Every structure is written in C-alpha cells, then in structure tokens.
Short mmCIF file of C-alpha atoms and ligand atoms in Angstrom, two decimals:
data_model
loop_
_atom_site.label_atom_id
_atom_site.label_comp_id
_atom_site.label_asym_id
_atom_site.label_seq_id
_atom_site.Cartn_x
_atom_site.Cartn_y
_atom_site.Cartn_z
CA MET F 109 0.00 0.00 0.00
CA LYS F 110 1.29 3.44 -0.94
CA THR F 111 0.83 6.07 1.78
CA ILE F 112 0.66 9.74 0.76
CA HIS F 113 1.84 12.00 3.53
CA THR F 114 -0.18 15.19 3.49
CA ALA F 115 -0.63 18.42 5.40
CA PHE F 116 -3.58 20.80 5.69
CA LEU F 117 -3.34 24.56 5.81
CA GLY F 118 -6.39 25.44 7.89
CA LEU F 119 -9.05 23.30 9.57
CA GLY F 120 -12.34 25.18 9.20
CA ASN F 121 -15.56 23.79 7.70
CA VAL F 122 -14.04 22.62 4.43
CA GLY F 123 -10.89 21.24 6.14
CA CYS F 124 -13.07 19.25 8.56
CA GLY F 125 -15.16 18.00 5.61
CA VAL F 126 -12.02 16.83 3.82
CA TYR F 127 -10.74 15.13 6.97
CA ARG F 128 -14.07 13.27 7.33
CA LEU F 129 -14.28 12.32 3.64
CA LEU F 130 -10.72 10.92 3.65
CA ASP F 131 -11.81 8.71 6.54
CA MET F 132 -15.14 7.74 4.94
CA GLN F 133 -13.46 6.69 1.68
CA LYS F 134 -10.32 5.05 3.06
CA GLU F 135 -11.40 1.47 2.26
CA ALA F 136 -12.33 2.51 -1.28
CA PHE F 137 -8.93 4.17 -1.83
CA ALA F 138 -7.17 1.08 -0.51
CA SER F 139 -9.12 -1.38 -2.64
CA ARG F 140 -9.32 0.70 -5.82
CA SER F 141 -5.88 2.27 -5.89
CA ASP F 142 -3.87 0.57 -3.12
CA LEU F 143 -3.60 4.02 -1.60
CA ALA F 144 -3.78 5.59 1.86
CA PHE F 145 -3.65 9.23 2.91
CA SER F 146 -2.01 10.23 6.17
CA VAL F 147 -2.71 13.77 7.42
CA ASP F 148 0.60 14.36 9.22
CA ARG F 149 0.43 18.09 10.00
CA ILE F 150 -2.32 20.71 10.14
CA LEU F 151 -1.54 24.42 10.26
CA VAL F 152 -4.01 26.25 12.54
CA ARG F 153 -4.16 29.69 14.14
CA ASP F 154 -5.29 28.47 17.55
CA LEU F 155 -4.14 25.10 18.91
CA ASP F 156 -6.90 24.98 21.53
CA ARG F 157 -9.99 25.85 19.52
CA PRO F 158 -12.69 23.14 19.62
CA ARG F 159 -13.07 21.39 16.23
CA ARG F 160 -15.74 19.32 14.51
CA VAL F 161 -13.35 16.44 13.89
CA LYS F 162 -11.17 14.55 16.33
CA VAL F 163 -7.54 15.28 15.52
CA SER F 164 -4.67 14.49 17.86
CA ARG F 165 -3.15 17.70 19.16
CA ASP F 166 0.41 16.72 18.26
CA ARG F 167 -0.49 16.96 14.56
CA LEU F 168 -1.51 20.61 14.90
CA THR F 169 1.02 23.36 14.39
CA VAL F 170 1.08 27.15 14.17
CA ASP F 171 4.40 27.11 12.29
CA VAL F 172 4.15 26.79 8.50
CA ASP F 173 7.91 26.03 8.28
CA GLU F 174 7.30 22.68 9.98
CA ILE F 175 5.34 21.70 6.87
CA VAL F 176 7.60 23.36 4.29
CA ASN F 177 10.64 21.61 5.77
CA ASP F 178 9.11 18.16 6.24
CA PRO F 179 10.48 16.03 3.36
CA ASP F 180 7.88 13.27 3.88
CA ILE F 181 4.99 15.59 3.08
CA THR F 182 4.41 15.60 -0.67
CA LEU F 183 0.85 16.94 -0.82
CA VAL F 184 -0.59 20.03 0.87
CA ALA F 185 -4.30 20.92 0.89
CA GLU F 186 -5.11 24.56 1.54
CA PHE F 187 -8.37 25.78 3.15
CA MET F 188 -7.30 29.07 4.75
CA GLY F 189 -9.23 31.36 2.38
CA GLY F 190 -8.24 34.93 1.50
CA ILE F 191 -5.32 36.00 -0.65
CA GLU F 192 -2.59 36.29 1.96
CA PRO F 193 -0.89 34.58 3.64
CA ALA F 194 -2.50 31.66 1.79
CA ALA F 195 -0.94 32.50 -1.62
CA THR F 196 2.56 32.88 -0.17
CA TYR F 197 2.26 29.66 1.82
CA MET F 198 1.10 27.77 -1.29
CA GLU F 199 3.94 29.25 -3.34
CA ARG F 200 6.44 28.10 -0.72
CA MET F 201 4.98 24.58 -0.75
CA LEU F 202 5.17 24.43 -4.57
CA LEU F 203 8.75 25.73 -4.57
CA ALA F 204 9.58 22.99 -2.05
CA GLY F 205 8.27 20.48 -4.62
CA LYS F 206 5.00 19.67 -2.80
CA SER F 207 1.82 19.45 -4.86
CA VAL F 208 -0.93 21.80 -3.70
CA VAL F 209 -4.69 21.29 -3.75
CA THR F 210 -6.66 24.41 -3.00
CA ALA F 211 -10.27 25.52 -2.58
CA ASN F 212 -9.21 29.17 -2.49
CA LYS F 213 -10.67 31.18 -5.39
CA GLN F 214 -9.37 34.51 -4.09
CA ALA F 215 -5.76 33.38 -3.88
CA LEU F 216 -5.98 31.68 -7.25
CA ALA F 217 -7.71 34.55 -9.06
CA ASN F 218 -5.22 37.06 -7.66
CA ALA F 219 -1.94 35.13 -7.50
CA TRP F 220 -2.34 32.42 -10.12
CA PRO F 221 0.61 33.37 -12.38
CA ARG F 222 3.11 33.21 -9.54
CA LEU F 223 1.62 29.98 -8.17
CA SER F 224 1.69 28.45 -11.64
CA ALA F 225 5.28 29.61 -12.17
CA ALA F 226 6.32 28.01 -8.87
CA ALA F 227 4.60 24.75 -9.84
CA MET F 228 6.28 24.71 -13.28
CA LYS F 229 9.67 25.42 -11.71
CA THR F 230 9.63 22.32 -9.52
CA GLY F 231 7.19 20.11 -11.43
CA ALA F 232 4.80 20.06 -8.47
CA GLY F 233 1.06 19.98 -9.23
CA LEU F 234 -1.40 22.80 -8.56
CA TYR F 235 -5.00 21.53 -8.37
CA PHE F 236 -8.04 23.73 -7.76
CA GLU F 237 -11.31 22.00 -8.65
CA ALA F 238 -12.88 23.17 -5.38
CA SER F 239 -12.09 26.83 -6.05
CA VAL F 240 -15.12 27.28 -8.33
CA CYS F 241 -18.62 25.93 -7.65
CA GLY F 242 -17.75 23.59 -4.75
CA GLY F 243 -18.70 20.07 -5.75
CA ILE F 244 -19.36 20.69 -9.47
CA PRO F 245 -16.51 19.31 -11.63
CA VAL F 246 -16.36 22.36 -13.90
CA ILE F 247 -12.58 22.87 -13.79
CA GLU F 248 -11.89 19.32 -14.96
CA THR F 249 -14.54 19.75 -17.65
CA LEU F 250 -12.83 22.86 -19.04
CA LEU F 251 -9.25 21.67 -18.55
CA SER F 252 -9.71 18.21 -19.90
CA SER F 253 -13.08 17.04 -21.17
CA LEU F 254 -13.63 20.02 -23.50
CA GLN F 255 -10.07 20.25 -24.86
CA SER F 256 -11.46 19.30 -28.26
CA ASN F 257 -13.63 22.43 -28.36
CA ARG F 258 -13.30 26.16 -28.83
CA VAL F 259 -15.42 27.46 -25.96
CA GLU F 260 -17.69 30.23 -27.25
CA SER F 261 -19.43 31.25 -24.05
CA ILE F 262 -20.01 30.45 -20.42
CA MET F 263 -23.09 31.51 -18.51
CA GLY F 264 -23.18 30.61 -14.86
CA ILE F 265 -25.04 30.91 -11.60
CA ILE F 266 -21.86 30.67 -9.57
CA ASN F 267 -22.84 32.28 -6.29
CA GLY F 268 -25.24 30.24 -4.18
CA THR F 269 -25.92 33.07 -1.72
CA CYS F 270 -27.24 35.35 -4.48
CA ASN F 271 -29.21 32.53 -6.05
CA TYR F 272 -30.83 31.71 -2.72
CA ILE F 273 -31.76 35.34 -2.07
CA LEU F 274 -33.19 35.86 -5.58
CA SER F 275 -35.12 32.59 -5.38
CA ARG F 276 -36.73 33.70 -2.11
CA MET F 277 -37.48 37.15 -3.56
CA SER F 278 -39.23 35.47 -6.49
CA GLU F 279 -41.43 33.78 -3.88
CA GLY F 280 -42.43 37.18 -2.49
CA MET F 281 -39.75 38.16 0.05
CA GLU F 282 -38.06 41.55 0.14
CA TYR F 283 -34.27 41.61 -0.36
CA GLU F 284 -33.44 42.39 3.29
CA ASP F 285 -35.65 39.57 4.61
CA ALA F 286 -34.25 37.04 2.13
CA LEU F 287 -30.70 38.04 3.08
CA ALA F 288 -31.48 37.74 6.80
CA GLU F 289 -32.94 34.27 6.21
CA ALA F 290 -29.84 33.21 4.23
CA GLN F 291 -27.68 34.41 7.13
CA GLU F 292 -29.79 32.50 9.67
CA LYS F 293 -29.37 29.32 7.60
CA GLY F 294 -25.60 29.82 7.40
CA LEU F 295 -25.75 30.30 3.60
CA ALA F 296 -24.69 33.94 3.75
CA GLU F 297 -21.79 35.32 5.78
CA PRO F 298 -22.44 37.81 8.63
CA ASP F 299 -20.79 40.34 6.27
CA PRO F 300 -22.40 39.34 2.95
CA THR F 301 -20.67 41.98 0.81
CA ALA F 302 -18.37 39.67 -1.17
CA ASP F 303 -21.31 37.51 -2.22
CA VAL F 304 -24.09 40.04 -2.81
CA GLU F 305 -21.89 42.67 -4.48
CA GLY F 306 -20.37 40.11 -6.85
CA ALA F 307 -16.70 39.87 -5.79
CA ASP F 308 -16.98 36.13 -5.11
CA ALA F 309 -18.46 35.45 -8.55
CA THR F 310 -15.88 37.75 -10.17
CA CYS F 311 -13.00 35.60 -8.84
CA LYS F 312 -14.73 32.44 -10.06
CA LEU F 313 -15.46 33.86 -13.51
CA ALA F 314 -11.83 34.99 -13.86
CA ILE F 315 -10.69 31.41 -13.15
CA LEU F 316 -13.23 29.79 -15.50
CA SER F 317 -12.49 32.25 -18.31
CA THR F 318 -8.73 31.78 -18.04
CA LEU F 319 -9.24 28.05 -18.55
CA ALA F 320 -12.00 28.29 -21.16
CA PHE F 321 -10.37 30.87 -23.41
CA GLY F 322 -6.65 30.33 -22.71
CA LYS F 323 -6.16 34.00 -21.83
CA SER F 324 -4.92 35.39 -18.57
CA VAL F 325 -8.05 36.91 -17.02
CA THR F 326 -7.85 38.79 -13.74
CA VAL F 327 -10.62 40.04 -11.46
CA ASP F 328 -10.04 43.56 -12.82
CA ASP F 329 -11.10 42.38 -16.29
CA VAL F 330 -14.58 41.46 -15.07
CA TYR F 331 -17.35 44.07 -14.98
CA CYS F 332 -19.34 43.54 -11.78
CA GLU F 333 -22.72 44.60 -10.37
CA GLY F 334 -24.33 43.12 -7.24
CA ILE F 335 -27.91 42.29 -6.33
CA SER F 336 -28.49 44.58 -3.33
CA SER F 337 -30.49 47.23 -5.20
CA LEU F 338 -33.00 44.78 -6.71
CA THR F 339 -36.62 44.89 -5.61
CA ARG F 340 -39.23 42.20 -5.13
CA GLU F 341 -41.58 44.33 -7.22
CA ALA F 342 -39.26 44.30 -10.27
CA LEU F 343 -38.74 40.54 -9.94
CA GLN F 344 -42.47 39.97 -9.90
CA PHE F 345 -43.16 42.22 -12.89
CA GLY F 346 -40.47 40.27 -14.76
CA ALA F 347 -42.00 36.97 -13.63
CA ASP F 348 -45.40 38.10 -14.98
CA MET F 349 -43.70 38.52 -18.37
CA GLY F 350 -42.12 35.04 -18.30
CA TYR F 351 -38.64 35.89 -17.00
CA THR F 352 -36.58 34.67 -14.04
CA LEU F 353 -34.03 36.92 -12.39
CA LYS F 354 -30.58 35.44 -11.73
CA SER F 355 -27.21 36.79 -10.74
CA LEU F 356 -25.26 35.71 -13.81
CA ALA F 357 -21.60 35.40 -14.59
CA VAL F 358 -21.21 35.67 -18.35
CA ALA F 359 -18.09 35.23 -20.49
CA LYS F 360 -18.29 35.45 -24.27
CA GLU F 361 -15.61 35.42 -26.92
CA LYS F 362 -16.13 37.54 -30.01
CA ASP F 363 -13.50 38.10 -32.69
CA GLY F 364 -10.79 36.81 -30.36
CA ARG F 365 -11.68 39.19 -27.54
CA LEU F 366 -13.62 38.57 -24.36
CA GLN F 367 -16.57 40.13 -22.62
CA LEU F 368 -16.71 39.28 -18.94
CA HIS F 369 -19.60 40.37 -16.75
CA VAL F 370 -21.15 39.55 -13.40
CA HIS F 371 -24.56 41.16 -12.97
CA PRO F 372 -28.22 40.43 -12.31
CA ALA F 373 -30.15 39.55 -15.46
CA PHE F 374 -33.54 38.27 -16.51
CA LEU F 375 -33.56 34.99 -18.42
CA PRO F 376 -36.56 33.54 -20.26
CA ASN F 377 -38.11 30.88 -18.00
CA ARG F 378 -37.42 28.24 -20.65
CA HIS F 379 -33.64 28.70 -20.41
CA PRO F 380 -32.11 25.61 -18.71
CA ILE F 381 -30.44 27.58 -15.93
CA ALA F 382 -33.55 29.64 -15.12
CA SER F 383 -34.92 26.70 -13.12
CA VAL F 384 -31.77 26.26 -11.00
CA SER F 385 -32.91 27.75 -7.72
CA GLY F 386 -32.04 28.01 -4.03
CA ALA F 387 -28.37 27.72 -3.12
CA TYR F 388 -27.62 25.58 -6.20
CA ASN F 389 -25.08 26.62 -8.84
CA ALA F 390 -25.11 25.91 -12.57
CA VAL F 391 -22.65 26.47 -15.38
CA TYR F 392 -23.86 26.48 -18.98
CA ILE F 393 -21.07 26.14 -21.53
CA ARG F 394 -21.29 26.50 -25.30
CA GLY F 395 -18.52 24.86 -27.33
CA ASN F 396 -18.15 24.82 -31.12
CA ALA F 397 -18.38 21.02 -31.30
CA VAL F 398 -20.25 19.90 -28.21
CA GLU F 399 -22.81 22.75 -28.52
CA ASP F 400 -24.53 23.38 -25.15
CA ILE F 401 -23.83 21.55 -21.90
CA MET F 402 -24.90 22.32 -18.36
CA LEU F 403 -23.38 21.27 -15.06
CA SER F 404 -25.36 21.85 -11.88
CA GLY F 405 -25.06 21.03 -8.19
CA LYS F 406 -24.05 22.36 -4.83
CA GLY F 407 -21.55 25.17 -5.15
CA ALA F 408 -20.65 25.39 -1.46
CA GLY F 409 -20.81 23.43 1.78
CA ASP F 410 -18.26 21.30 3.55
CA MET F 411 -18.94 17.92 1.93
CA PRO F 412 -19.61 19.06 -1.69
CA THR F 413 -16.41 21.12 -1.55
CA ALA F 414 -14.56 18.22 0.11
CA SER F 415 -15.72 16.02 -2.79
CA SER F 416 -13.69 18.17 -5.22
CA VAL F 417 -10.70 18.55 -2.89
CA VAL F 418 -10.39 14.83 -2.20
CA SER F 419 -10.77 13.96 -5.90
CA ASP F 420 -7.86 16.34 -6.60
CA MET F 421 -5.86 14.65 -3.83
CA VAL F 422 -6.44 11.28 -5.51
CA LYS F 423 -5.28 12.79 -8.83
CA VAL F 424 -2.06 13.94 -7.18
CA ALA F 425 -1.55 10.56 -5.53
CA THR F 426 -2.18 8.62 -8.73
CA ARG F 427 -0.10 11.08 -10.77
CA GLN F 428 -2.91 12.03 -13.13
CA VAL F 429 -1.65 14.69 -15.50
CA HIS F 430 -2.87 18.22 -14.81
CA PRO F 431 -2.20 20.55 -17.73
CA ALA F 432 -0.28 23.65 -16.70
CA VAL F 433 -1.88 27.01 -17.48
CA ASP F 434 0.06 29.33 -19.75
CA PHE F 435 0.07 32.97 -18.63
CA GLN F 436 1.85 34.53 -21.60
CA GLU F 437 -1.23 36.31 -22.98
CA SER F 438 -1.07 40.01 -22.21
CA ASN F 439 -3.86 41.82 -24.12
CA ARG F 440 -6.65 43.02 -21.84
CA PRO F 441 -9.74 41.04 -22.71
CA TYR F 442 -12.51 43.36 -21.51
CA LEU F 443 -14.45 44.90 -24.38
CA ASP F 444 -17.22 47.17 -23.14
CA GLU F 445 -17.98 49.02 -26.36
CA ASP F 446 -19.34 45.90 -28.06
CA TRP F 447 -21.52 44.82 -25.16
CA ILE F 448 -25.02 44.22 -26.47
CA CYS F 449 -27.98 43.09 -24.36
CA GLY F 450 -31.68 43.61 -23.84
CA ASN F 451 -32.96 45.77 -20.99
CA PHE F 452 -35.81 45.72 -18.51
CA LEU F 453 -36.54 49.12 -16.98
CA CYS F 454 -38.75 49.36 -13.89
CA LEU F 455 -39.56 53.06 -13.53
CA HIS F 456 -41.82 54.95 -11.17
CA VAL F 457 -43.30 57.90 -13.04
CA GLU F 458 -46.00 60.51 -12.63
CA ASP F 459 -49.21 59.23 -14.19
CA LYS F 460 -49.92 62.08 -16.57
CA SER F 461 -50.00 62.93 -20.23
CA GLY F 462 -46.66 63.33 -22.01
CA VAL F 463 -44.46 61.24 -19.71
CA MET F 464 -44.35 58.27 -22.05
CA ALA F 465 -43.64 60.59 -24.99
CA LYS F 466 -40.61 61.99 -23.16
CA LEU F 467 -39.37 58.49 -22.29
CA PHE F 468 -39.71 57.30 -25.83
CA GLY F 469 -38.14 60.49 -27.13
CA ILE F 470 -35.02 59.65 -25.14
CA LEU F 471 -34.97 56.01 -26.27
CA SER F 472 -35.40 57.12 -29.86
CA HIS F 473 -32.66 59.78 -29.52
CA TYR F 474 -30.15 57.06 -28.61
CA GLY F 475 -31.40 54.64 -31.28
CA LEU F 476 -32.95 52.26 -28.75
CA SER F 477 -36.00 50.27 -29.69
CA ALA F 478 -38.64 49.36 -27.10
CA ALA F 479 -39.89 45.77 -27.20
CA SER F 480 -42.76 46.23 -24.73
CA VAL F 481 -44.34 48.78 -22.41
CA THR F 482 -46.59 47.97 -19.47
CA GLN F 483 -48.21 50.17 -16.86
CA PRO F 484 -49.47 47.60 -14.36
CA ARG F 485 -51.88 49.96 -12.53
CA ARG F 486 -53.35 53.47 -12.60
CA ALA F 487 -52.28 56.04 -10.05
CA GLU F 488 -54.23 57.57 -7.23
CA LYS F 489 -53.85 61.37 -7.33
CA ALA F 490 -50.24 62.60 -7.65
CA GLU F 491 -48.87 59.15 -6.97
CA ARG F 492 -46.13 57.72 -9.14
CA VAL F 493 -46.94 54.47 -10.90
CA PRO F 494 -44.66 51.66 -12.00
CA VAL F 495 -44.00 51.43 -15.72
CA ILE F 496 -42.06 48.55 -17.24
CA VAL F 497 -40.22 49.12 -20.52
CA THR F 498 -38.18 46.43 -22.20
CA THR F 499 -35.81 47.11 -25.08
CA TYR F 500 -34.52 44.90 -27.83
CA PRO F 501 -30.82 44.04 -27.51
CA CYS F 502 -28.85 47.27 -27.86
CA ARG F 503 -25.43 48.73 -27.16
CA GLU F 504 -24.58 49.08 -23.48
CA GLN F 505 -23.15 52.56 -23.96
CA ALA F 506 -26.33 53.83 -25.65
CA MET F 507 -28.44 52.43 -22.81
CA ARG F 508 -26.22 54.05 -20.18
CA ALA F 509 -26.48 57.42 -21.91
CA ALA F 510 -30.28 57.09 -22.18
CA LEU F 511 -30.52 56.23 -18.47
CA VAL F 512 -28.74 59.46 -17.52
CA ASP F 513 -31.38 61.46 -19.43
CA ILE F 514 -34.30 59.37 -18.15
CA ARG F 515 -33.18 59.83 -14.54
CA ALA F 516 -33.03 63.59 -15.09
CA LEU F 517 -36.73 63.81 -16.07
CA PRO F 518 -38.69 65.55 -13.27
CA GLU F 519 -41.65 63.18 -13.74
CA VAL F 520 -39.45 60.12 -13.13
CA GLY F 521 -38.76 58.86 -9.61
CA SER F 522 -36.81 55.63 -9.22
CA VAL F 523 -35.31 53.80 -12.20
CA LEU F 524 -34.15 50.21 -11.88
CA ARG F 525 -32.44 48.81 -14.96
CA ILE F 526 -31.94 45.05 -15.24
CA ARG F 527 -30.23 43.43 -18.22
CA MET F 528 -31.91 40.65 -20.19
CA GLU F 529 -29.93 37.71 -21.54
CA GLU F 530 -30.93 35.24 -24.24
CA MET F 531 -33.87 37.33 -25.46
CA GLU F 532 -35.33 36.16 -28.77
N1 LIG U 253 -20.07 32.10 -0.78
C1 LIG U 253 -20.10 31.33 -1.98
C2 LIG U 253 -21.52 31.19 -2.49
C3 LIG U 253 -19.53 29.95 -1.81
O1 LIG U 253 -22.44 31.71 -1.87
O2 LIG U 253 -21.69 30.59 -3.52
C4 LIG U 253 -18.05 29.95 -1.77
O3 LIG U 253 -17.50 30.48 -2.94
#
C-alpha cells in the first residue's frame, strides 16, 4: 500500500469536511488504488480551539515552516481562504516540490501566475477543482473534457448566496428579509458583501475564463454589479412577463476578444439555468463542437467542496496529468464598447399625459427600440406608478447614456435597470 503524507493549511468547515471524507473513503482508496492518505500536519491559528473532527493535538502546528521543511509531506491541501498569507504559503509549498490542492478562489484569481510559475519550476502539481462551484466538476470539464472544443461562451449561476436570495425574492420576500434568512441558515456570511456585491463570482469567472479561453483573465477584467439594489416588485413584474431573475456570470468570446460580466439579469423561463434555484449553482457552456452543456449542483458546503478537494488529492496521488496554465497572454480582454444586451426598466413615473412621450423620445434619440411597455396599474392622485419598458438588444453605452437622461426627467422617480440575456 502506498501512503501519501499530506498536510492541511487550515481546519475550518471545508478542512473538517475533507478530513471526514478521507476517513469515509479510506477502504475505497485502498481497494481501488492501493492508496492511503495520512494527514501528518495541520496548520491552525489556535491550537486549543474546539473542532468538529477529532484530531490528535500533536499533529496541529502554528508554524508553517514545519510543513515546508518536512520532506515526507508531498501533498498540501489549503483551506485558509483569503489571498494572503495563503498564496505565499502555497507558493512556498510548490517551490519545495510539494503538490498543492486548493479551494481558495481569491488566492488563485489574484496570485495564479506566480503559483503556476512556482509549480512549473519544480514540477509540483497545482489543483483547484474546489475553487469554483464547490462540488461541481467544472474545472476538470474545461481543462480536460472540452479540450477538443473552442469554448464560445459560459453563462453561470456561480454564487449560491445570491441565487438563494433571488429565489426567495421570487417567492415574495423583500431583499433584506431574504438576506437575513440566508444568514440564519448559514448560507450567507455575517458580512455578505463579497457575495451580494459580486466579488466572489468575479473571482470564479476569472478562473473559469482563463481556462476556457486560454487568456490570462484577472478580477479587474470582469465588470461587476451586485444584487443589493434589486426589488421584489421588479422581480415579480419580470416573472409576470415570463422571465426569471438570476445573478449571472457571463463570459463570451467575439472576434478573439472577451466580454466578462457579473450582474443580475432576466432569463426567459425556458432557459435551462432559469430553473436552478435556491443555493444551487449551474454552469452552462457552449462549445463549437459539443454545442450546449450544463453542469449543476451544490456550489458550497463542507462535503460538496470536500468532494472536489479529495478527488484532486487522488489525482495527485495517482499522478494524473494536470495541464499547466500558460500565462503569456497580455492583451486586456474586456471589451465594453461591443456589449449588447436587452434591458428591462422598472420606472416609477407621474401618471400624466406626455411622460411616455418623453421616455420614448429619449430612447429614440439614442437609437434604442422598445420591445414592450406595461403600466401595471393606474395612479391615485399625484402618486407615481410603475412602468415597465423592455428594449430589444442594444449597445450598453447607448443604454447608459439614455438612463442618464431618463433619470433627469422631473416626472421620473426611481429607475431600476436590469439586463436581459438570451432574449429572442
Ligand atoms: N459564498 C459562496 C456562495 C460559496 O455563496 O456561492 C463559496 O464560494
């Protein structure tokens, strides 16, 4: 039996899940691959903190050098989260010739070139299936299974917190209540900013796009809008028209350049990812040969994430080849001027003659074409009423310019603009 001596960096929820899964699967590893994993050292911040798994205290350490300098340890699994010190610790492990398995999207999205360079220098492996969409094998799909394709686009629901909140809002909850419920259930962090404002999805989209398009994509290349200004009312008006609101991560290649966006968008209900609800994730990939495929499952949680981490550990142990990522590409991929999409405007306007004419005058001035107009109810005296205007797909810059003028109209109160993807 071959024993792989490993170390963990961190022992939080995911680390504990990995520890448990290694134990649950140990007979299978022995019988299938004649393999055993030994977790020799675990780097923690606090030696005395109670933990969800039983680990003998003499395996815990607060000194990362004990792991770097241990020649028996050939595989290190990282669960610390955050960019630093995690990235530097991983780089040191790789430079010491130890393969690294990580679930850390922030460190990867921000320090990938130097981690990859360290791995190439020593021939150690860098594995990161768990960094995007927890238990969904999307990294392996892009790195390996779709090598025969030119990927044309990716559209994903890659943040479970946002998807949960939007799903609850579509059932009638206000944003604040849905967020509070997600926090009570442990789906959203006490500080939900990284999830609801899109930073989490931005890191994940940068990683997926780098693999899908073979270009070095950083978080700065991704345009990002969060979900915190959305209203239950707008979701329900969209639902009445046959649309589902999702926080989407979208990457498209056009003429060799990329468009990379994270933002809320309405999708027609018939789109396959429109029905992926709650905390579930989905990634919809279009390739030139395979056409459309969709992967869906749990994008977070200790055991789904452990599923990806442990599979990567088995790949390291069985020496399965992991293609290195080339970071030579230098042109910036973001291309805002060619961004074309449909729009859903939820406006509150004074209910009097001439308001619609002014609105349409502005749309016409910028060459925008309305696809539908609805005023769901009449106003009581002096009250503003909701008006929903959708446009056919148009240039982003023209829509932005029109919105500045629409917001300046004295008859117009609030204006909520939501993009529409995959409109006919
Ligand atoms: N917080 C993330 C989500 C999971 O809500 O999907 C970890 O990336």
